[in-house]
mmCIF file of C-alpha atoms and ligand atoms in Angstrom:
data_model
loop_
_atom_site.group_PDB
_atom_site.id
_atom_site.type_symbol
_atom_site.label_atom_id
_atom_site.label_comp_id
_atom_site.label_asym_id
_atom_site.label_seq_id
_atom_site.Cartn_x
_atom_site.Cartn_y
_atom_site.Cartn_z
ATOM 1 C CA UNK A 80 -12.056 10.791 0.734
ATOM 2 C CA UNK A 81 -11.948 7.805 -1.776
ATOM 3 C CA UNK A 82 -11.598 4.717 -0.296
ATOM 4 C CA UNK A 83 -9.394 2.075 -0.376
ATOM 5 C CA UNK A 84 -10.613 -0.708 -1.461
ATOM 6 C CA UNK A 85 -9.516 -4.718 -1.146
ATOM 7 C CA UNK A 86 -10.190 -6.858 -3.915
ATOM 8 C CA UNK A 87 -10.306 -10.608 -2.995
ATOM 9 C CA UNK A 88 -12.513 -13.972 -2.935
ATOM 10 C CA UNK A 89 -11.965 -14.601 1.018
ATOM 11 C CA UNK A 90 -13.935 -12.783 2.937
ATOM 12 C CA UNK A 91 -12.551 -13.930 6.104
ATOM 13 C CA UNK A 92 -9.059 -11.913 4.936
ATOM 14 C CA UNK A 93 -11.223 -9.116 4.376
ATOM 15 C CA UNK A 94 -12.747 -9.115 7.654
ATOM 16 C CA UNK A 95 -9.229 -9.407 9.660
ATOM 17 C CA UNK A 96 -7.560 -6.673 6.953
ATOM 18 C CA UNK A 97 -10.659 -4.736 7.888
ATOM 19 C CA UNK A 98 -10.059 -4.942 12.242
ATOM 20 C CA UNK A 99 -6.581 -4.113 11.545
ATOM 21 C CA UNK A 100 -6.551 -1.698 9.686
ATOM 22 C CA UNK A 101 -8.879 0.337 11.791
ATOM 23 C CA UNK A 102 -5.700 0.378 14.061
ATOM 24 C CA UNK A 103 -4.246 2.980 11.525
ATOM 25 C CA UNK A 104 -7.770 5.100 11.072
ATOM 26 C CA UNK A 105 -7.833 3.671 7.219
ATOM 27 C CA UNK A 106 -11.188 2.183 6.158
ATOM 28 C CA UNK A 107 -11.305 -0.346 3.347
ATOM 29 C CA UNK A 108 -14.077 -1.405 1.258
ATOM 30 C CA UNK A 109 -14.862 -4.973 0.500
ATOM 31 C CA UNK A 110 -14.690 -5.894 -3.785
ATOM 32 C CA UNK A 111 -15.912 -9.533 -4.133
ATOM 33 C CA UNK A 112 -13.774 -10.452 -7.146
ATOM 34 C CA UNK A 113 -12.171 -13.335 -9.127
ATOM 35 C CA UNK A 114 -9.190 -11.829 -10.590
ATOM 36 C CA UNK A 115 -6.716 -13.205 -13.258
ATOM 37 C CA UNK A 116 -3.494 -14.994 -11.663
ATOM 38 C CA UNK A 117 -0.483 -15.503 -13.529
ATOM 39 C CA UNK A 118 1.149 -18.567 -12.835
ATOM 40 C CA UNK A 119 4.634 -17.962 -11.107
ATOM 41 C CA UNK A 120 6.644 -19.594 -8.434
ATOM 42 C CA UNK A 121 6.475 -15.576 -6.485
ATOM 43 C CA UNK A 122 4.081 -14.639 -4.430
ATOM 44 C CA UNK A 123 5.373 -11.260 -4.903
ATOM 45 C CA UNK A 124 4.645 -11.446 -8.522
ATOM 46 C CA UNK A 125 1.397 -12.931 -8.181
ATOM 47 C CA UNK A 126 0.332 -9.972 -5.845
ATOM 48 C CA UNK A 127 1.159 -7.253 -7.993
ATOM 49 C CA UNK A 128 0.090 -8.269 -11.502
ATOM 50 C CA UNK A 129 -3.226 -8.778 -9.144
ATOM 51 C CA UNK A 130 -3.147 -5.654 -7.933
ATOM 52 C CA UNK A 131 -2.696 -4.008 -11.400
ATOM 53 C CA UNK A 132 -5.662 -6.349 -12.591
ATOM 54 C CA UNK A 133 -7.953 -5.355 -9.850
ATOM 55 C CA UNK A 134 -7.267 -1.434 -10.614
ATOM 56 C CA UNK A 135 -8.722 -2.086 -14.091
ATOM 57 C CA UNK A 136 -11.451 -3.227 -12.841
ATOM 58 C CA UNK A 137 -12.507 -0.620 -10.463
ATOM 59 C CA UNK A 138 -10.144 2.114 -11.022
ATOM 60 C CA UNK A 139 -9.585 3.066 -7.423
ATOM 61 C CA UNK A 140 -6.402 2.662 -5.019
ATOM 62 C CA UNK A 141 -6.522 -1.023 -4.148
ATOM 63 C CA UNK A 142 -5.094 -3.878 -2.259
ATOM 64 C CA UNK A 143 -4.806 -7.086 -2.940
ATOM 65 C CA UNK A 144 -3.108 -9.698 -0.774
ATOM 66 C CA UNK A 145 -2.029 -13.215 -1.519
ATOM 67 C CA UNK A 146 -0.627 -15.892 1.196
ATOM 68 C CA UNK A 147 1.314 -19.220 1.327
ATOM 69 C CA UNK A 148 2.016 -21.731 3.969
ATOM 70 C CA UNK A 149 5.576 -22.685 2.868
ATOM 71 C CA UNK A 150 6.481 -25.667 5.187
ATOM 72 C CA UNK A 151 9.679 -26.797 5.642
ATOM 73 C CA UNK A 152 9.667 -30.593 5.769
ATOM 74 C CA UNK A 153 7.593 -30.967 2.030
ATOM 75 C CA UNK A 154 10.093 -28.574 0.814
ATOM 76 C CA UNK A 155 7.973 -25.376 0.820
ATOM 77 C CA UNK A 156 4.828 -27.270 -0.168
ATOM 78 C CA UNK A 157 2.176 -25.735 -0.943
ATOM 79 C CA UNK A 158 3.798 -22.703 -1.124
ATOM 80 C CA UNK A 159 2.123 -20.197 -4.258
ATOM 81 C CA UNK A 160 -0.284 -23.692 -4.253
ATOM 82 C CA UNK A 161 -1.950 -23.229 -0.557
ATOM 83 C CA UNK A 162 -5.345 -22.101 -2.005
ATOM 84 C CA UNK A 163 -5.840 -25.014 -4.309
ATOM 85 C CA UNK A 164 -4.427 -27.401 -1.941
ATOM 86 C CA UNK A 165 -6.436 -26.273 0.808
ATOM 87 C CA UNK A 166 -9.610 -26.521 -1.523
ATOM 88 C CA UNK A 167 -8.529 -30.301 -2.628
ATOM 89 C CA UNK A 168 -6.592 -32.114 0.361
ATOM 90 C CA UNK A 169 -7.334 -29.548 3.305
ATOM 91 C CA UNK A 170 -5.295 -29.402 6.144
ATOM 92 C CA UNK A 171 -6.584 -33.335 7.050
ATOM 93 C CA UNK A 172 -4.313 -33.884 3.831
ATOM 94 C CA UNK A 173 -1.488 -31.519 5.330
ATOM 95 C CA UNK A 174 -1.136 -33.673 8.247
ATOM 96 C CA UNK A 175 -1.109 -36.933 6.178
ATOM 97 C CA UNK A 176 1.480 -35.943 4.188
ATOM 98 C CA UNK A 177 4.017 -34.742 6.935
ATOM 99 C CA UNK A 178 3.593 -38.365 8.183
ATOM 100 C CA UNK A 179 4.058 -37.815 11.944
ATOM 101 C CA UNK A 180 7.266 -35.957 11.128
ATOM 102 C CA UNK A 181 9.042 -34.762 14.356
ATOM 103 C CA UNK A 182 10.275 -31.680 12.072
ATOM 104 C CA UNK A 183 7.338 -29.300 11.615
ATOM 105 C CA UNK A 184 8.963 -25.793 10.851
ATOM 106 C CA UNK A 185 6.888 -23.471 8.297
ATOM 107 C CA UNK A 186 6.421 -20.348 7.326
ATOM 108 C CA UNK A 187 3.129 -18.342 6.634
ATOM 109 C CA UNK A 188 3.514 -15.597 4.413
ATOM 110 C CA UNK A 189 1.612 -12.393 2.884
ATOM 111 C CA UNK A 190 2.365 -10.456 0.314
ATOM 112 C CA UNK A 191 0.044 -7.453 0.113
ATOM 113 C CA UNK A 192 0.250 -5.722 -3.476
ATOM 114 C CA UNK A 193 -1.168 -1.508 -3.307
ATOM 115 C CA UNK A 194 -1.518 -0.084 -7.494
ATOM 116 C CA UNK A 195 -3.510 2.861 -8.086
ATOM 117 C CA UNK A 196 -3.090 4.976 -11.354
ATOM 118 C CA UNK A 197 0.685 5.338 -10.692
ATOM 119 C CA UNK A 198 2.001 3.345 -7.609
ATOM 120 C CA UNK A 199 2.317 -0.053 -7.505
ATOM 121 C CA UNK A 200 3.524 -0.919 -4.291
ATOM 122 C CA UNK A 201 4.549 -4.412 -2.169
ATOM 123 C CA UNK A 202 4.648 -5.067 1.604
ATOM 124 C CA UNK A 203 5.487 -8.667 2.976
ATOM 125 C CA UNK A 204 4.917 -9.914 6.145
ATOM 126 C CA UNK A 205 6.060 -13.513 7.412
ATOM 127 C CA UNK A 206 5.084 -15.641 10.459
ATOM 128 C CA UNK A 207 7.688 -18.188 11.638
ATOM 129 C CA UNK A 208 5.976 -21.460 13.111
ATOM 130 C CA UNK A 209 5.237 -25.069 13.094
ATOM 131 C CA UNK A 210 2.642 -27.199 11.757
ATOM 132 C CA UNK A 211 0.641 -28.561 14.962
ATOM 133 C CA UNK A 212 -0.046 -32.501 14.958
ATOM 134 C CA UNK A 213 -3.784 -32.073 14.888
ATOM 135 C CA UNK A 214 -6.787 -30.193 13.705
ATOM 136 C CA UNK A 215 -8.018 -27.266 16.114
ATOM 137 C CA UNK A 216 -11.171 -25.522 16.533
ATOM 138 C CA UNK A 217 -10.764 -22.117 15.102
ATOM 139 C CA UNK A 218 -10.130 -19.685 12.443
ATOM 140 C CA UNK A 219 -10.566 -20.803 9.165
ATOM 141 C CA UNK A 220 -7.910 -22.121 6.272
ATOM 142 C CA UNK A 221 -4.683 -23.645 7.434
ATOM 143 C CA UNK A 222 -5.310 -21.439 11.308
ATOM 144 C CA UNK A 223 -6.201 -24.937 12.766
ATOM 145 C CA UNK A 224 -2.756 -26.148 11.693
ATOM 146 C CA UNK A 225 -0.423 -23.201 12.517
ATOM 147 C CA UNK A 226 1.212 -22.172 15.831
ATOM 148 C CA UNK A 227 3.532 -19.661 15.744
ATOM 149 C CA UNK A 228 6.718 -19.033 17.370
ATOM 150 C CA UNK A 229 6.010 -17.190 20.804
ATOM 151 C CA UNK A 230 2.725 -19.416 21.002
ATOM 152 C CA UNK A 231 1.626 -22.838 22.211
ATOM 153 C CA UNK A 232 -1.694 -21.742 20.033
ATOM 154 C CA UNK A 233 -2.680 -22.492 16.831
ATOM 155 C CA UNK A 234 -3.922 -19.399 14.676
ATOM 156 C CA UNK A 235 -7.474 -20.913 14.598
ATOM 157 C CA UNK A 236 -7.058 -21.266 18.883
ATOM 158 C CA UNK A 237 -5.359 -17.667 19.173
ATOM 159 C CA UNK A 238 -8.473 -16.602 16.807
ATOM 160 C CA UNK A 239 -10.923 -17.595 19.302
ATOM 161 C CA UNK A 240 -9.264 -15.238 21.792
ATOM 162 C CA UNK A 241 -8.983 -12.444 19.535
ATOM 163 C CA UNK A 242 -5.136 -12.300 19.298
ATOM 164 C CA UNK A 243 -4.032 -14.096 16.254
ATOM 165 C CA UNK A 244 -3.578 -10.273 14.762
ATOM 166 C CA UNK A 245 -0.220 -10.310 17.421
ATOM 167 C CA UNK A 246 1.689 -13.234 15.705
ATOM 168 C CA UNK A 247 0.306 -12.952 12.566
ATOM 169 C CA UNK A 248 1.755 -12.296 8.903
ATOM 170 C CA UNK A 249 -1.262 -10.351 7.570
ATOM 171 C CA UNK A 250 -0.466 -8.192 10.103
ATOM 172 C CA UNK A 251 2.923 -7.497 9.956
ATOM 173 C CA UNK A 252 2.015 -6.709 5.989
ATOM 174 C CA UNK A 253 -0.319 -4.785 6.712
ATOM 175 C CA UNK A 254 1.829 -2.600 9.231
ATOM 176 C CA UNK A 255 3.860 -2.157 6.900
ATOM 177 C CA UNK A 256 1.353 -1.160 4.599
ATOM 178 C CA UNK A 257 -0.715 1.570 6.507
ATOM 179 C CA UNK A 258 2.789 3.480 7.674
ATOM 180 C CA UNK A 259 3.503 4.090 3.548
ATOM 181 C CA UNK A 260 -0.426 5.142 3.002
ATOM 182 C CA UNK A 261 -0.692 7.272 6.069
ATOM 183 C CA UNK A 262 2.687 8.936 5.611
ATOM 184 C CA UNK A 263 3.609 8.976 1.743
ATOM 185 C CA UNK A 264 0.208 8.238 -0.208
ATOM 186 C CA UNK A 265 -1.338 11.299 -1.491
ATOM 187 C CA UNK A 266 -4.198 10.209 -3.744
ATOM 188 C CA UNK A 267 -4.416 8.986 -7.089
ATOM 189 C CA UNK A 268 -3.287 11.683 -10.088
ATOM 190 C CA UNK A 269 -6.063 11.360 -12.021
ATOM 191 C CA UNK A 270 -8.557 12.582 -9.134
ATOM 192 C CA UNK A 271 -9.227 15.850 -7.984
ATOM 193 C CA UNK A 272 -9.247 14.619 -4.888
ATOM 194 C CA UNK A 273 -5.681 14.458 -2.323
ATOM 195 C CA UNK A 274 -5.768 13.285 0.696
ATOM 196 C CA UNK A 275 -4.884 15.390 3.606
ATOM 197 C CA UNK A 276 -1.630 15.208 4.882
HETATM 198 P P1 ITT B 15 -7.808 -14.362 -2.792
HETATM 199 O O1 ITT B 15 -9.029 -14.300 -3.649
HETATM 200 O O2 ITT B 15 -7.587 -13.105 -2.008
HETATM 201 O O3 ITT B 15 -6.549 -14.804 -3.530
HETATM 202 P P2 ITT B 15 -7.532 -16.923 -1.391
HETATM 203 O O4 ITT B 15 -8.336 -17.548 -0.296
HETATM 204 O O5 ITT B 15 -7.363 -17.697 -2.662
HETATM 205 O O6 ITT B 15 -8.142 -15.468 -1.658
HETATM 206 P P3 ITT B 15 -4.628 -16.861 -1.004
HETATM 207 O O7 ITT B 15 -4.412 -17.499 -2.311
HETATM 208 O O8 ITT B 15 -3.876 -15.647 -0.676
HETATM 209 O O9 ITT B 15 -6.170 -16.536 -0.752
HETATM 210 O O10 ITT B 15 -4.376 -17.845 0.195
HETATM 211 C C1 ITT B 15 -3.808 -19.103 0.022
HETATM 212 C C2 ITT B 15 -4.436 -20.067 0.996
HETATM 213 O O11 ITT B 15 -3.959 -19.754 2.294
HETATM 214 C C3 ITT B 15 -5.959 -20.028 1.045
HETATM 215 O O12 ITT B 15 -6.427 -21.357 1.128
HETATM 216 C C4 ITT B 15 -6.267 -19.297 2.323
HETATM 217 O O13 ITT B 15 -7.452 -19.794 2.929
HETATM 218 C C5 ITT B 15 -5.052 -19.625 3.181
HETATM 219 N N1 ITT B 15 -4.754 -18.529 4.103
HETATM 220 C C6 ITT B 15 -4.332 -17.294 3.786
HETATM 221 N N2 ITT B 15 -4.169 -16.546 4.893
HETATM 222 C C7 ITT B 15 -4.512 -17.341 5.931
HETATM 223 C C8 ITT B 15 -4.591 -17.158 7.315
HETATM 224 O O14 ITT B 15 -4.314 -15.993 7.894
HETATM 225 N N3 ITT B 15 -4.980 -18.185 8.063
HETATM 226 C C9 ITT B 15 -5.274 -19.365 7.508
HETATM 227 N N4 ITT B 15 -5.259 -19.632 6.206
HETATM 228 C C10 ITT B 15 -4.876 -18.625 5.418
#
């Protein structure tokens, strides 16, 4: 069988995409890669010209999933921009800038992007929440900042006890994701190789 493989930098997404997807019997393969992102205001567009990127570069079926934390009160801020403003201000720099607000609604969402030879596939998955007044222990990226709806837990918190996978968006992406592979994909055209059905 050729694997599927997930191109990314973060190899804490990798790790999580990795648990879950074991849920749906599909094994994934770790690529360690800095690939080319356009500059857009779409996650959705980011993912997939990823997605065709990474295929070039190893020319097997391949995910590729990008994320923002789009909260409500800075107007969607940071949005497409949550990697490089989690690498400059952090979520310390989050919390200065929504100033005590009392209204803390946000949205975390994926956008997971499949392209082998042919396909070229998206799946979304959103997590509705708020932005928590402190820092928690847990997780890593914005989890110590996040609790979603259904929760009194950040991510980071809900991490610790192994169930952040039951509120979150990668999840729900990825759900999405595996029900397409395991009933529609049937290999790449170029190989010899199909999968079974
Ligand atoms: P890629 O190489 O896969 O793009 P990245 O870390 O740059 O890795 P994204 O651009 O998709 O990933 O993510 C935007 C930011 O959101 C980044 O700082 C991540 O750490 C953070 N993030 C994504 N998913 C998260 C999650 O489930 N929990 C906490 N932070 C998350």
């Amino acid at each position: 069988m050729v694997p599927l493989y997930f191109v990314s930098t973060n190899h804490n997404k990798y790790l999580e995409i990795e648990s879950i997807l074991q849920k749906y019997r599909i094994s994934v393969v770790f690529s360690k890669l800095v690939l080319t992102e356009i500059q857009s205001d779409s996650i959705e567009e980011i993912a997939i010209e990823k997605s065709k990127y990474a295929f070039a570069e190893i020319s097997r079926p391949v995910i590729v999933e990008d994320d923002g934390l789009f909260i409500c009160q800075l107007n969607g801020f940071p949005g497409q921009y949550s990697s490089y403003v989690y690498k400059t201000i952090g979520n310390d720099g989050i919390l200065k800038l929504m100033n005590n607000s009392k209204q803390r609604f946000a949205v975390f969402k994926s956008f997971l992007a499949f392209s082998d030879d042919m396909n070229h596939y998206g799946f979304t998955g959103e997590s509705e929440g708020r932005i928590a007044f402190g820092v928690t222990e847990g997780g890593w990226g914005y989890d110590p900042i996040f609790i979603p709806n259904g929760s009194d837990l950040t991510f980071g918190q809900l991490q610790i006890l192994n169930r952040k996978t039951e509120f979150s968006h990668r999840a729900k992406a990825l759900k999405r994701f595996a029900q397409w592979y395991n009933q529609n994909y049937k290999g790449m055209s170029t190989y010899e190789y199909k999968r079974d059905s």
